[in-house]
PDB file of C-alpha atoms in Angstrom:
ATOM      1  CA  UNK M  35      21.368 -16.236 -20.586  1.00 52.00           C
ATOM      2  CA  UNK M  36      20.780 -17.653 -17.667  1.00 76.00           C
ATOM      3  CA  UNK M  37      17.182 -17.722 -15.820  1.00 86.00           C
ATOM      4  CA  UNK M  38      15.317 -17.315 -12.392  1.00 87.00           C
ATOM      5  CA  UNK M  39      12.306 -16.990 -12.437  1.00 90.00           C
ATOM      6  CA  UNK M  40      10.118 -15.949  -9.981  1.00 90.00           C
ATOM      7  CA  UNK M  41       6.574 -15.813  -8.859  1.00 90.00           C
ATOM      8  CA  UNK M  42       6.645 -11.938  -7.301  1.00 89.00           C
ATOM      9  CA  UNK M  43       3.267 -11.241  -7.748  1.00 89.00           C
ATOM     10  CA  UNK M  44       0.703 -13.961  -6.924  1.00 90.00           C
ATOM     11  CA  UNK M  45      -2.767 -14.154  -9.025  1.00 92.00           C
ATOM     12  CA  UNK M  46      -4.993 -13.390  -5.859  1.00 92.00           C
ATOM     13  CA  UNK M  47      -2.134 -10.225  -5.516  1.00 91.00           C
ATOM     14  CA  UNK M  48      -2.709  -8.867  -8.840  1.00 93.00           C
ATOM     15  CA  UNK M  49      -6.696  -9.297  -8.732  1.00 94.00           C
ATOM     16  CA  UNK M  50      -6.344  -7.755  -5.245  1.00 94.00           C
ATOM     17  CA  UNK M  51      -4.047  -5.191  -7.245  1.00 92.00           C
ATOM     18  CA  UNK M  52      -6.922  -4.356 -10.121  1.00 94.00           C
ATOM     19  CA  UNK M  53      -9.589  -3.997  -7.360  1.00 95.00           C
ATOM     20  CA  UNK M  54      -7.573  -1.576  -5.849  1.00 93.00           C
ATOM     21  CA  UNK M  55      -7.129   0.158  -8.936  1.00 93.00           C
ATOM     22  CA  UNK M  56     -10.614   0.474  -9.984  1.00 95.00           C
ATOM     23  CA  UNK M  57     -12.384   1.065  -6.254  1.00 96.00           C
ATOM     24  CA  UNK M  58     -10.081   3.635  -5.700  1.00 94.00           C
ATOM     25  CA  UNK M  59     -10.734   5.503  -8.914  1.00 94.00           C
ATOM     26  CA  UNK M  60     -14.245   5.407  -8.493  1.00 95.00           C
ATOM     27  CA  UNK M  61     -14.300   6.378  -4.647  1.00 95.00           C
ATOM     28  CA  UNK M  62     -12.397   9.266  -5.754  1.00 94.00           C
ATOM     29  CA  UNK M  63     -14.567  10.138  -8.733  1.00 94.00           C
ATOM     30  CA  UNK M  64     -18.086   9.917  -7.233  1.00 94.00           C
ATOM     31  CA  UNK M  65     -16.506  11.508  -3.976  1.00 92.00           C
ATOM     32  CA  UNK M  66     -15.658  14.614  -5.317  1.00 91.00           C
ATOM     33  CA  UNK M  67     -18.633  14.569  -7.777  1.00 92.00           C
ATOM     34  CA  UNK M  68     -20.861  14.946  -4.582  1.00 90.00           C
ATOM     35  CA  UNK M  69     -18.565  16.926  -2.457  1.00 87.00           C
ATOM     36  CA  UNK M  70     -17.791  19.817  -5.396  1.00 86.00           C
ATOM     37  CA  UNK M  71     -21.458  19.363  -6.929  1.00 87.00           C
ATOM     38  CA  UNK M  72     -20.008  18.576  -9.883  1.00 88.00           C
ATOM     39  CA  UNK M  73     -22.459  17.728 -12.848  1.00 87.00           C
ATOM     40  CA  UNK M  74     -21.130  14.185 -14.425  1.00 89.00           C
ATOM     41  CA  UNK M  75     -23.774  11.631 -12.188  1.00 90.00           C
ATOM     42  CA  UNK M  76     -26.709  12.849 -10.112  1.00 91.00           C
ATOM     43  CA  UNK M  77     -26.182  12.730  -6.565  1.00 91.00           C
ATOM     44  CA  UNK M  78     -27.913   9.541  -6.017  1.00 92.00           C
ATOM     45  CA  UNK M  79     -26.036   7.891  -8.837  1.00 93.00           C
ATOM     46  CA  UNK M  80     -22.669   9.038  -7.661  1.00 93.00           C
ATOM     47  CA  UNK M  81     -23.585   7.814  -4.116  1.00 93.00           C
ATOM     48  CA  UNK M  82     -24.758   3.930  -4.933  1.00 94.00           C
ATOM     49  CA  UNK M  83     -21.561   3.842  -6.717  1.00 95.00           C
ATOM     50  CA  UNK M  84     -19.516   5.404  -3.991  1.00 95.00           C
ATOM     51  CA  UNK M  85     -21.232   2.706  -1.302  1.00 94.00           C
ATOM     52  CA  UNK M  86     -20.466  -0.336  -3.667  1.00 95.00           C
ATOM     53  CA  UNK M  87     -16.825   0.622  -4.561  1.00 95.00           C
ATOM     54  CA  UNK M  88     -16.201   1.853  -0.806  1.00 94.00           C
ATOM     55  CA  UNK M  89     -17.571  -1.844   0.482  1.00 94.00           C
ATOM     56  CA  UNK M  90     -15.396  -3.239  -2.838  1.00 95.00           C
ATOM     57  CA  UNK M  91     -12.096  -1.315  -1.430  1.00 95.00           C
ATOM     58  CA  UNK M  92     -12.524  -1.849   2.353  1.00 94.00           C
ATOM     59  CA  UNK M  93     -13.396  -5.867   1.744  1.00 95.00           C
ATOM     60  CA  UNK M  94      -9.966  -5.607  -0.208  1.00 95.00           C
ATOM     61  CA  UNK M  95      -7.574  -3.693   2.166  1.00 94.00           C
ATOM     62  CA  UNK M  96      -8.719  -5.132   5.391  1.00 93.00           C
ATOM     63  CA  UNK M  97      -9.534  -8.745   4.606  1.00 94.00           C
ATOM     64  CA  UNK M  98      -8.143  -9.733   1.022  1.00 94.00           C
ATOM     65  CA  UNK M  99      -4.252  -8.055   1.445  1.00 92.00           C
ATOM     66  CA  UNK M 100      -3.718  -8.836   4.945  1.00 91.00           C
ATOM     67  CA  UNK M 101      -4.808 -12.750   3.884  1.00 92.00           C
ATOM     68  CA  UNK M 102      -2.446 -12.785   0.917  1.00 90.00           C
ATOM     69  CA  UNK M 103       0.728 -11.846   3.305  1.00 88.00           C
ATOM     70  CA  UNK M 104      -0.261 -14.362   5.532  1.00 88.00           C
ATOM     71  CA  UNK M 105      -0.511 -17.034   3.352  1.00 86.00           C
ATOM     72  CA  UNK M 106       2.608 -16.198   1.210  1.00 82.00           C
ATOM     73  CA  UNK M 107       4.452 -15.620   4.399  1.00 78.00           C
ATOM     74  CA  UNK M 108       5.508 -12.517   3.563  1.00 81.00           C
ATOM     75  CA  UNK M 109       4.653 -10.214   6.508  1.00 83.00           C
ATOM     76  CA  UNK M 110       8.060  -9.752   7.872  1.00 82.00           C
ATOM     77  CA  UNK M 111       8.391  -8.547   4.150  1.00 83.00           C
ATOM     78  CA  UNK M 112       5.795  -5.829   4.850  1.00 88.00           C
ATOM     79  CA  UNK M 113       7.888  -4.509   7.976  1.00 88.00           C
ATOM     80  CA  UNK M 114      10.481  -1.862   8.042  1.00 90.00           C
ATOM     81  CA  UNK M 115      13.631  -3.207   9.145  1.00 88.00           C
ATOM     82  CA  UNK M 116      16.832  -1.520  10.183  1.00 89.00           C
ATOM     83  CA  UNK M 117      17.872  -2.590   7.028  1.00 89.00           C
ATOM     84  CA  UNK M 118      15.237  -0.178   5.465  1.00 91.00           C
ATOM     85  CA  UNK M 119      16.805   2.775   6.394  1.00 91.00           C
ATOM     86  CA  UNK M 120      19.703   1.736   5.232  1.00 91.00           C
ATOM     87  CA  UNK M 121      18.242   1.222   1.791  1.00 91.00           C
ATOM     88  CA  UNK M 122      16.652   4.353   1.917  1.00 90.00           C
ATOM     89  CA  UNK M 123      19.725   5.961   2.313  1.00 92.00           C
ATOM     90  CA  UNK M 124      21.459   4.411  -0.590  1.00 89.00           C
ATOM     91  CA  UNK M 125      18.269   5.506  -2.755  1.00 85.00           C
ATOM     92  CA  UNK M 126      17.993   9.569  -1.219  1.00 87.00           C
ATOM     93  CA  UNK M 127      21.918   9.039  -1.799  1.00 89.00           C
ATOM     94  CA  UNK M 128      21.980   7.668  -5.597  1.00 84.00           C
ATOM     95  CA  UNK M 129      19.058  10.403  -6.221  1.00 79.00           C
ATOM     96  CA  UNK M 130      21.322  13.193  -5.160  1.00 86.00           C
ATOM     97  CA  UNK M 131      24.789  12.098  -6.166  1.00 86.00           C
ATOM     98  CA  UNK M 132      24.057   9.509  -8.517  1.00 80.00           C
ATOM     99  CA  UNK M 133      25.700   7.173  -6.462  1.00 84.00           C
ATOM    100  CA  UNK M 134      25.220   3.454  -6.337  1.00 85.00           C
ATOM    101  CA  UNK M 135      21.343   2.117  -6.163  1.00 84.00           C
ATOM    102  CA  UNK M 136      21.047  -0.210  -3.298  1.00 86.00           C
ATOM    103  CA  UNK M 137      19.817  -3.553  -3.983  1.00 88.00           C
ATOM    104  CA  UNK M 138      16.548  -4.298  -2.057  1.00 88.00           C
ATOM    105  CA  UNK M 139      14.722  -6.549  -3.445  1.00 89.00           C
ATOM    106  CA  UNK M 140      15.867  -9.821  -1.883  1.00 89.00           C
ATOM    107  CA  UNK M 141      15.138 -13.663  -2.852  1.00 90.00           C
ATOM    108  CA  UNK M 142      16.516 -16.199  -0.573  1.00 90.00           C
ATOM    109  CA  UNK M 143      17.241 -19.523  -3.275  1.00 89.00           C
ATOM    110  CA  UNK M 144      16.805 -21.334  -0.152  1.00 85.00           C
ATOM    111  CA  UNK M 145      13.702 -20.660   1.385  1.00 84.00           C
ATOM    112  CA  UNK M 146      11.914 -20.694  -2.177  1.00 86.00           C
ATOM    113  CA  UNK M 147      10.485 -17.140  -0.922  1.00 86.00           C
ATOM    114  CA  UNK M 148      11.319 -13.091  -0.799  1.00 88.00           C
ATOM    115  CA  UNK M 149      12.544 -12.180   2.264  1.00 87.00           C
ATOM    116  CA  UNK M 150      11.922  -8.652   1.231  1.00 89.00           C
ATOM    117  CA  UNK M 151      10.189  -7.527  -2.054  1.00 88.00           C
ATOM    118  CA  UNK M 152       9.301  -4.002  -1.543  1.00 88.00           C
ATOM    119  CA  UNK M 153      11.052  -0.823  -1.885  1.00 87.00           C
ATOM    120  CA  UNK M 154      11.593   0.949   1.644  1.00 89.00           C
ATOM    121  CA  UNK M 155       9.565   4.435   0.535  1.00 87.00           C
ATOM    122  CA  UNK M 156       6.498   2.085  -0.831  1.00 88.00           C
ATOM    123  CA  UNK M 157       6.843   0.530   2.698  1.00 91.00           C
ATOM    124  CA  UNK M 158       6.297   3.828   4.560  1.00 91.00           C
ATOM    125  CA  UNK M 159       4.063   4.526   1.769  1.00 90.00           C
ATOM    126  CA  UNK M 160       1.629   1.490   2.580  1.00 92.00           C
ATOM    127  CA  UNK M 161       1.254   3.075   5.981  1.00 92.00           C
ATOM    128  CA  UNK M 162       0.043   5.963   5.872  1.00 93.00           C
ATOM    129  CA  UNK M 163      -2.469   4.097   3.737  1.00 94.00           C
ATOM    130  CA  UNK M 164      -3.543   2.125   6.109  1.00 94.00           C
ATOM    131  CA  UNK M 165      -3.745   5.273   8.232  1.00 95.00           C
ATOM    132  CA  UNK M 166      -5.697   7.329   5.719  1.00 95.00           C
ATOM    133  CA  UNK M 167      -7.976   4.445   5.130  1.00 95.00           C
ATOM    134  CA  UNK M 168      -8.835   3.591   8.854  1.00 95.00           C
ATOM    135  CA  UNK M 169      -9.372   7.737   8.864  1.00 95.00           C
ATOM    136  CA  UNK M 170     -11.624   6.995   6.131  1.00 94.00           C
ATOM    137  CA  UNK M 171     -13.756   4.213   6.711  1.00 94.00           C
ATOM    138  CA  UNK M 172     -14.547   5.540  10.748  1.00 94.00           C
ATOM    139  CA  UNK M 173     -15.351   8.538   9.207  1.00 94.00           C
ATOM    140  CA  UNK M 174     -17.067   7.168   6.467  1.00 93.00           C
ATOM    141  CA  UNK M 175     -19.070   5.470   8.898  1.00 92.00           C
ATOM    142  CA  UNK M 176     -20.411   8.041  10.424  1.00 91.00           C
ATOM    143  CA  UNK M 177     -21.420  10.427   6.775  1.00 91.00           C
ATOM    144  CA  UNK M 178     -23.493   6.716   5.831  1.00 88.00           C
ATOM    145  CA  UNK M 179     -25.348   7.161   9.477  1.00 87.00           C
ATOM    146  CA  UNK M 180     -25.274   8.338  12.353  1.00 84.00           C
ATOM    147  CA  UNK M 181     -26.973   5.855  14.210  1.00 86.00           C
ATOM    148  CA  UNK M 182     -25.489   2.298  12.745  1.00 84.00           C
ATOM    149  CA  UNK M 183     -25.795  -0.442  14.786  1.00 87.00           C
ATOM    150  CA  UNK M 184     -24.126  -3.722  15.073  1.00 86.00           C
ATOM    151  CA  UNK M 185     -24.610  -6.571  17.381  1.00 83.00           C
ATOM    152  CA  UNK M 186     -26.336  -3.771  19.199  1.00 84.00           C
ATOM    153  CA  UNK M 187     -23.621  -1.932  19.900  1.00 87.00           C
ATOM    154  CA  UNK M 188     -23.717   1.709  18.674  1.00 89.00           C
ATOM    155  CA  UNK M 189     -20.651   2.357  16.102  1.00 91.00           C
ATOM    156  CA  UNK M 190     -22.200   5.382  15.007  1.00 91.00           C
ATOM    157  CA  UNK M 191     -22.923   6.986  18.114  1.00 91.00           C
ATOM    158  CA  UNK M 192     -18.873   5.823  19.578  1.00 92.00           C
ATOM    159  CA  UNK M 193     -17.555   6.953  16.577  1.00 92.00           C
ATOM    160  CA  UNK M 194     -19.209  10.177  17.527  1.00 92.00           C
ATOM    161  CA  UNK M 195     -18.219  10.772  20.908  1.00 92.00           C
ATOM    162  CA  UNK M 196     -14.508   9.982  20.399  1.00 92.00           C
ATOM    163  CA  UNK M 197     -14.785  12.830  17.365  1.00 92.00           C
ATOM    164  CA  UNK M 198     -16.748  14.925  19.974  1.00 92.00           C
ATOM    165  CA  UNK M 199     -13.594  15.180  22.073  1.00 91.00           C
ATOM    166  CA  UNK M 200     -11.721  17.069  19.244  1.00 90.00           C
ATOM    167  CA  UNK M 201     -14.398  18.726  17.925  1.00 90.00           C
ATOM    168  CA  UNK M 202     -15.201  22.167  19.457  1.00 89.00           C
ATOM    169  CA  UNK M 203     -11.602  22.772  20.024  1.00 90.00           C
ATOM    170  CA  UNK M 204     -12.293  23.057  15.825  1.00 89.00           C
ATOM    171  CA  UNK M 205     -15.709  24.868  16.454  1.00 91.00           C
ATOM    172  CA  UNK M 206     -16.800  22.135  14.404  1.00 92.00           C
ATOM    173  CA  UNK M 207     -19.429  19.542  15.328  1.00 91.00           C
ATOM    174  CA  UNK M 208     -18.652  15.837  15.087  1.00 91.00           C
ATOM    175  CA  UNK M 209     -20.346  15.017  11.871  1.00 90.00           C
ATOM    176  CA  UNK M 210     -18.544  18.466  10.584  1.00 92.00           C
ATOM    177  CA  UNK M 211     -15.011  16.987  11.388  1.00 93.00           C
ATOM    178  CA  UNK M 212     -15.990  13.516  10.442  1.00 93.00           C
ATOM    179  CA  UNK M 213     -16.668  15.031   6.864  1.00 93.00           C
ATOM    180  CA  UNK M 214     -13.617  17.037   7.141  1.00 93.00           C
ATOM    181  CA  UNK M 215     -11.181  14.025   8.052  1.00 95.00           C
ATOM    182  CA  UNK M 216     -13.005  12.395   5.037  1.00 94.00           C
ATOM    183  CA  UNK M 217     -11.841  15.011   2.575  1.00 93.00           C
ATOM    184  CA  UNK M 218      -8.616  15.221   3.923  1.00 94.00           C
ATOM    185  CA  UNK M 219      -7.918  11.137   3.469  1.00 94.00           C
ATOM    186  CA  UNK M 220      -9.070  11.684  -0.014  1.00 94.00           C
ATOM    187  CA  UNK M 221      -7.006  14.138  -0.872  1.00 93.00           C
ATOM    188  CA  UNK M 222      -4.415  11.736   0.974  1.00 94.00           C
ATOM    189  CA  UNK M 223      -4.771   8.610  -1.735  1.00 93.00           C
ATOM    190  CA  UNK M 224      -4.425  11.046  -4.318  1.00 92.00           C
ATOM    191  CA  UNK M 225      -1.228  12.462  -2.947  1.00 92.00           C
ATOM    192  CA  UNK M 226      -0.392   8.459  -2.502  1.00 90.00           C
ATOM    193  CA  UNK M 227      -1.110   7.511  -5.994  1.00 88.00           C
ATOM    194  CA  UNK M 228       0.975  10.485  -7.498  1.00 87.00           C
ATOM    195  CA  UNK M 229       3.943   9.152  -5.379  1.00 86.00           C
ATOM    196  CA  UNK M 230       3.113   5.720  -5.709  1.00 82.00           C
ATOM    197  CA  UNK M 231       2.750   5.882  -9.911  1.00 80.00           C
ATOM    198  CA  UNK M 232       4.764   9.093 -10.339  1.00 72.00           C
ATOM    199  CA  UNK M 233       8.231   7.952  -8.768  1.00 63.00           C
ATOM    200  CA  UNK M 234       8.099   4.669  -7.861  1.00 59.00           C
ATOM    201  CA  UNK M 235       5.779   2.926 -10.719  1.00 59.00           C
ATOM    202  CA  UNK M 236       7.709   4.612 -13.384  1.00 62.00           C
ATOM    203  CA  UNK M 237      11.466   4.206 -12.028  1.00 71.00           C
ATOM    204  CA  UNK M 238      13.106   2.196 -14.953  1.00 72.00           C
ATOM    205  CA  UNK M 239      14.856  -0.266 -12.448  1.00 75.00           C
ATOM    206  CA  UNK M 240      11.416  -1.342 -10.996  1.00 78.00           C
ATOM    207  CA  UNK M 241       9.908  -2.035 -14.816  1.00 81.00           C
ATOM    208  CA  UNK M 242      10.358  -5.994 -14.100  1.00 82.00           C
ATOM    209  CA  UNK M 243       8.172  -5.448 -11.226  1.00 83.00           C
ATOM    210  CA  UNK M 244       5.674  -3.729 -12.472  1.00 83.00           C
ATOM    211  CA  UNK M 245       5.231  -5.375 -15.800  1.00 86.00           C
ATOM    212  CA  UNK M 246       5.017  -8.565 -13.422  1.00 89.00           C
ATOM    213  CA  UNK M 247       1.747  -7.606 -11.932  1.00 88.00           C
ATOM    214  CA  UNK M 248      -0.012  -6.618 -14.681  1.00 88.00           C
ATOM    215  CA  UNK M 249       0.905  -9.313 -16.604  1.00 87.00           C
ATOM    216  CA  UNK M 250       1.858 -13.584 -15.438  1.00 89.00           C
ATOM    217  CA  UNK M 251       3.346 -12.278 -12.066  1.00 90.00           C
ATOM    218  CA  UNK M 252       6.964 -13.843 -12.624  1.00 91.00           C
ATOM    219  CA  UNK M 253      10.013 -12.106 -13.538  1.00 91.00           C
ATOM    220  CA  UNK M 254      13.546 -13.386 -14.502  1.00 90.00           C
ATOM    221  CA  UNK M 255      15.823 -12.180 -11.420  1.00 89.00           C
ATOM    222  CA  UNK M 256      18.715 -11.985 -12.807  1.00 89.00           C
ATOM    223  CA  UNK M 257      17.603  -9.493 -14.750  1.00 87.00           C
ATOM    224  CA  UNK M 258      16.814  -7.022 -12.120  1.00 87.00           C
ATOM    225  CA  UNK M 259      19.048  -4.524 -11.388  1.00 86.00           C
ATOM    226  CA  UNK M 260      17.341  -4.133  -7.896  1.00 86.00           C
ATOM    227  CA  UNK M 261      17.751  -8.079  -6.665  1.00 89.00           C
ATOM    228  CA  UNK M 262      20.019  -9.185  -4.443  1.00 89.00           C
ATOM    229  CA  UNK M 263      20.047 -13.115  -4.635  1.00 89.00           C
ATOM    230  CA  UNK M 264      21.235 -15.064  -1.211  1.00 88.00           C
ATOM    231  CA  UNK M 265      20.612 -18.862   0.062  1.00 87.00           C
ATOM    232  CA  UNK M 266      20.870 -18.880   3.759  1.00 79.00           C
ATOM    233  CA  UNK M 267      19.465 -22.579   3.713  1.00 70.00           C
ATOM    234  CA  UNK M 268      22.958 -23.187   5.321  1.00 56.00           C
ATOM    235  CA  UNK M 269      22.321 -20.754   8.427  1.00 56.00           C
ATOM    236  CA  UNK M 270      19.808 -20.827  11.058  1.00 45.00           C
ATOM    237  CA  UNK M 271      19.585 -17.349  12.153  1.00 49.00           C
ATOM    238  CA  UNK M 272      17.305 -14.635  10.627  1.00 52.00           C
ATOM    239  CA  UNK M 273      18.486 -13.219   7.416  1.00 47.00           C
ATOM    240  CA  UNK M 274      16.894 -10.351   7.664  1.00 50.00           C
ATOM    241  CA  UNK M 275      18.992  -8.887  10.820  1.00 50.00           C
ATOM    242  CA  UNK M 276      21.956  -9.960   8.704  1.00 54.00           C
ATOM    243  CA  UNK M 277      21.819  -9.017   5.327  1.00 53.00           C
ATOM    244  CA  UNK M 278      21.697  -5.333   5.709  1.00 51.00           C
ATOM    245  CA  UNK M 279      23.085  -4.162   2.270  1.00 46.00           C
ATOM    246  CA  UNK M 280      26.198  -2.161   1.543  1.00 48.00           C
ATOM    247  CA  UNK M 281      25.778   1.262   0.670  1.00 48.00           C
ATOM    248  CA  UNK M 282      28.811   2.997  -0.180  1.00 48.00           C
TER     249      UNK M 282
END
């Protein structure tokens, strides 16, 4: 049979991938251990371990991810383009009617490179992560101290007055909606990881891809049923306004 493999995932991806993974599940854990009073750690236990995973999974989503698409130049890979919704379409359409399942993951032979790897709903789902987590670590801010400092300008104290604006309209204080918000991003990644695991993880036609990162990070192609395989090194304009996919 014939081969082409592919690098999909790249190592400093799937170590990203594993931090992830295990900063989230122990933000979660030692969060709600303090917030529900639960008995498994002692407050102060739960909490160091809550500071060093938070510092683990903020390091990771702000600085380490954002690096990795920039050096692997796959941003515009990140970005939902017209073509998404078309894609999106074709999937909402083969989930109802069993129609056809719309290619999306697409490798351009030419460029050496994806020119779009993930599926459209894990796109939208990637930002309202970002959204949850910049919801989280303002917040977060704020529950650590309320008078944080740096380069002598007052975080704590602007995070508070843009929360103050909001606040009594809530008949809540700032620090009271700060912890609120806080909560309510939580419960947000769990929601996320649910989706994320639940019906994207464990589709069938996405196995390649996620046996991939937990294991070498290449797959064979032409064994996924989701490629599409092009060469535009022929063409100069941008693929990725051209090659919207056909859904029937």
């Amino acid at each position: 049979m014939d081969k082409l493999i592919v690098t999909r995932h790249t190592t400093l991806e799937r170590l990203s991938h594993y931090t992830n993974i295990v900063s989230m599940a122990l933000l979660l854990a030692t969060g709600f251990i303090m917030y529900q009073g639960l008995p498994y750690l002692s407050y102060s236990d739960a909490y160091a371990v809550h500071m060093i995973a938070a510092a683990a999974f903020i390091a990771n989503n702000w600085i380490v991810m954002p690096y990795t698409a920039f050096v692997n130049l796959s941003m515009q890979s990140y970005m939902f383009w017209p073509a998404d919704f078309g894609r999106l379409w074709g999937v909402l359409k083969n989930f109802f009617t069993g129609s056809e399942y719309p290619p999306y993951t697409i490798y351009d032979t030419g460029k050496g490179r994806f020119v779009n790897r993930l599926h459209p709903a894990a796109k939208l789902l990637l930002y309202s992560h970002y959204v949850a987590l910049f919801v989280a670590t303002i917040t977060g801010i704020v529950l650590y101290s309320s008078s944080l400092s740096i380069l002598g300008f007052g975080v704590s104290a602007f995070i508070i007055r843009a929360l103050d604006v909001l606040a009594p309209s809530l008949r809540l204080s700032a620090p009271a909606l700060a912890r609120v918000l806080h909560v309510a991003a939580a419960y947000w990644f769990v929601a996320e990881i649910v989706i994320h695991v639940g019906l994207l993880q464990l589709d069938p036609k996405k196995f390649s891809h996620t046996r991939s990162i937990f294991t070498n990070g290449r797959e064979n192609l032409y064994t996924d049923p989701t490629a599409d395989i092009v060469d535009t090194s022929a063409r100069s304009e941008d693929f990725e306004q051209k090659a919207a996919i056909k859904i029937k």
